[in-house]
Coordinates of C-alpha atoms in Angstrom, one line a residue:
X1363 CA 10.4 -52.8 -34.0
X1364 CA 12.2 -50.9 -31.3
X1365 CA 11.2 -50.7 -27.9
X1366 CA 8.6 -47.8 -26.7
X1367 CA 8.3 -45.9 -23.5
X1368 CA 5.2 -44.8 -22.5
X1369 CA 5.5 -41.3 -21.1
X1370 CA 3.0 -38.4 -20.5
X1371 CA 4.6 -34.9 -20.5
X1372 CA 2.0 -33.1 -17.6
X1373 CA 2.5 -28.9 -17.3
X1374 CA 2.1 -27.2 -14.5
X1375 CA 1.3 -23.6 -14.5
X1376 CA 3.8 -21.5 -11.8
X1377 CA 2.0 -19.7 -9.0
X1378 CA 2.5 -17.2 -6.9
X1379 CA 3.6 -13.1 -7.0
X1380 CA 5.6 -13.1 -3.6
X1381 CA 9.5 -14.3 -4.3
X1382 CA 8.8 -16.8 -1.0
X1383 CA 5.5 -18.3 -2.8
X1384 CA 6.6 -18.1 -6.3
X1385 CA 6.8 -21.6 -8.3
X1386 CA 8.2 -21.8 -11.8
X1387 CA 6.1 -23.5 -14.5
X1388 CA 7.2 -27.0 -15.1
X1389 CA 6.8 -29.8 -17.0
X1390 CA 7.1 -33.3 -15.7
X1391 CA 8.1 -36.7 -17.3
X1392 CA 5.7 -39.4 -16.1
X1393 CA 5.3 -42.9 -17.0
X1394 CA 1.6 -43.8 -16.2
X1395 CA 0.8 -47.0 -13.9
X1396 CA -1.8 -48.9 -15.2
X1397 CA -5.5 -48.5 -13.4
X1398 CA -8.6 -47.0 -13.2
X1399 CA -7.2 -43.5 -13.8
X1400 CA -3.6 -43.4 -14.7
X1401 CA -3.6 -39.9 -13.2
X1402 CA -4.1 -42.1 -10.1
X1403 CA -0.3 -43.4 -9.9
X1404 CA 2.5 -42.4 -12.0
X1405 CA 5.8 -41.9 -11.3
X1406 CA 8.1 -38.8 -12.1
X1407 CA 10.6 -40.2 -14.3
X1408 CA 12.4 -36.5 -14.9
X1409 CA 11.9 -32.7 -15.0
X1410 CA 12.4 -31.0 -18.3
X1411 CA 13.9 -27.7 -17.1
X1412 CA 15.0 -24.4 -18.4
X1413 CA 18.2 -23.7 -18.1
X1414 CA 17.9 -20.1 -19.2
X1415 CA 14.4 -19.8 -17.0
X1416 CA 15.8 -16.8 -15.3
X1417 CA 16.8 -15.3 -18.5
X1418 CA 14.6 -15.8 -20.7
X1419 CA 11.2 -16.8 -18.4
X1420 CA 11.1 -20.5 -18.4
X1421 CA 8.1 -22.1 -19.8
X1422 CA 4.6 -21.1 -20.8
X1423 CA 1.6 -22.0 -22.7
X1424 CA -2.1 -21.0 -23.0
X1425 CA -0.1 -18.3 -25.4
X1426 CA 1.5 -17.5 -28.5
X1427 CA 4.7 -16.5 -27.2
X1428 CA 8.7 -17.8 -26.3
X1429 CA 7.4 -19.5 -23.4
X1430 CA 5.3 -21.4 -25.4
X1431 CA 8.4 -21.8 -27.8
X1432 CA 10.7 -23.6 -25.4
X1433 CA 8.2 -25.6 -24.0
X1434 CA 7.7 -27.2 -27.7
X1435 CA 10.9 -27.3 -27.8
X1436 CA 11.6 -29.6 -24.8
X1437 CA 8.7 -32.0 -24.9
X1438 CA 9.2 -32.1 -28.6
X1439 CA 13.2 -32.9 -28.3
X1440 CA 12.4 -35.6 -25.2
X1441 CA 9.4 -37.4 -27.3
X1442 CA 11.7 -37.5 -30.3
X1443 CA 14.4 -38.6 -28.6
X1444 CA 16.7 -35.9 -29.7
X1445 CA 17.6 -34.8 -26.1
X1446 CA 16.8 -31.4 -24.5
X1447 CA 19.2 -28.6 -24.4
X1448 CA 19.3 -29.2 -20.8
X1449 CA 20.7 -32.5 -21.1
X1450 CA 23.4 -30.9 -23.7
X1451 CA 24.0 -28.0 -20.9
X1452 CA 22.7 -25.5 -22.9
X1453 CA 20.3 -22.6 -23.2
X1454 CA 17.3 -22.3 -25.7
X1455 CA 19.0 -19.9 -27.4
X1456 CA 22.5 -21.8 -28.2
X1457 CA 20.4 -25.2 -29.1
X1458 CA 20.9 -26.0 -32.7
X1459 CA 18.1 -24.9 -35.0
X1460 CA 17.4 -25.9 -38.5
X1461 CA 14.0 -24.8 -40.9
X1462 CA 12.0 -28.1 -40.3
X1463 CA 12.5 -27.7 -36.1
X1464 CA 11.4 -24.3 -36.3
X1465 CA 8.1 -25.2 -38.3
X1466 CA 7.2 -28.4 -36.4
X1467 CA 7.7 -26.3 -33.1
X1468 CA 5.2 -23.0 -34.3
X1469 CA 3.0 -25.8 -35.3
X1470 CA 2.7 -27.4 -32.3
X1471 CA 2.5 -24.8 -30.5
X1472 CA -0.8 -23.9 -32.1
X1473 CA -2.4 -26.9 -32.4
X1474 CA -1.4 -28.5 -28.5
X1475 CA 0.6 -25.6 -26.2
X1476 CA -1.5 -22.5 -27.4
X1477 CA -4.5 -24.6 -26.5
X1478 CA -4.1 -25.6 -22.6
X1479 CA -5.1 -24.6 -19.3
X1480 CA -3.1 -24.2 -16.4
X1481 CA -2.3 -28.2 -15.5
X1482 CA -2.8 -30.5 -18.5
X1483 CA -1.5 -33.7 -19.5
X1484 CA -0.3 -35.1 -22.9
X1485 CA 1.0 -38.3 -24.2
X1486 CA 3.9 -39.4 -25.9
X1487 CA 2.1 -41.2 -28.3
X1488 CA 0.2 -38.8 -29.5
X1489 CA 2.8 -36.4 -29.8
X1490 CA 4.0 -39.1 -31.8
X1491 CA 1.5 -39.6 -33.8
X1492 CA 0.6 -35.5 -34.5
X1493 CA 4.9 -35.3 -35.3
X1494 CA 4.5 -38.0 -37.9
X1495 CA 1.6 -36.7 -39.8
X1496 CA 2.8 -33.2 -39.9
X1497 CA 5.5 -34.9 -41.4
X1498 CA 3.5 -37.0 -44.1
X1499 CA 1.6 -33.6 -44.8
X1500 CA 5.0 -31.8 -45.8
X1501 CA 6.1 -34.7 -47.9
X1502 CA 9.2 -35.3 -45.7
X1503 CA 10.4 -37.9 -46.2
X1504 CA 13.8 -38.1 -43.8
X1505 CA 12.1 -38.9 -40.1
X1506 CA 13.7 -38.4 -36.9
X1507 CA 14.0 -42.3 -35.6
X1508 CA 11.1 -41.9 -32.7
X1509 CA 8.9 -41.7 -35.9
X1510 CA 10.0 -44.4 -38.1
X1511 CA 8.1 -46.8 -36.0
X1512 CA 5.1 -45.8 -34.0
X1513 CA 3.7 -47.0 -30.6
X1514 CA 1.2 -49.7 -30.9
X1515 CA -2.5 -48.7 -31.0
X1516 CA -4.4 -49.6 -27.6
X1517 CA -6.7 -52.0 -27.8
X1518 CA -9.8 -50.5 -26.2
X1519 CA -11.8 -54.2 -26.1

């Protein structure tokens, strides 16, 4: 069984109409401490950016809409290990899609991105888990290599 790292993707609506205030949305890469809360202590392990923010408008959800899009397609890419387009150095638009990418992206932006609030947080795991049944619902049967073996279960006794 290979090795899993807990993370928790956490979105962070941008702010601000004046170009001094203004923040772009973003979505973080934390790996939760243990505790009462993990929300209590966790520790940034990267930014997923858009490279083509300016472009194209960064990230969004709350929506059906490209915003939503490339923010599916980044936490999506980082929980299934298949890199971002950032990390290849390029734009939304240049990163290589295929049918079954497309589908599991509109998907989950329906049933996870459409659905949030301003500031939410999501685990890996469960994006996990949701990628692997949507999967097993469409009888495919070739898995990206995240899925092959899921994260334990937590014991909650």
């Amino acid at each position: 069984m290979m090795a899993y790292e807990g993370r928790t993707y956490h979105g962070i609506k941008g702010a601000g109409s004046d170009k001094d205030e203004w923040q772009p949305t973003r979505i973080l890469v934390e790996k939760p401490e243990p505790g009462p809360t993990e929300r209590q202590s966790v520790t940034v392990l990267r930014e997923l950016k858009a490279k083509d923010e300016d472009e194209l408008g960064g990230y969004g959800w709350g929506y059906n809409g490209g915003g939503t899009s490339r923010a599916a397609a980044a936490i999506l890419a980082d929980a299934l290990d298949l890199g971002t387009p950032e990390q290849a150095g390029l734009s939304m638009s240049e990163w290589p899609q295929d049918a079954i990418r497309v589908a599991l992206r509109e998907d989950f932006c329906v049933d996870f991105l459409g659905q949030f609030a301003d500031e939410w947080r999501l685990g890996r795991a469960a994006v996990l888990r949701w990628a692997r049944g949507w999967y097993v619902q469409r009888g495919i049967s070739e898995l990206p290599e995240a899925l092959r073996e899921l994260p334990p279960l937590v014991d909650l006794d």
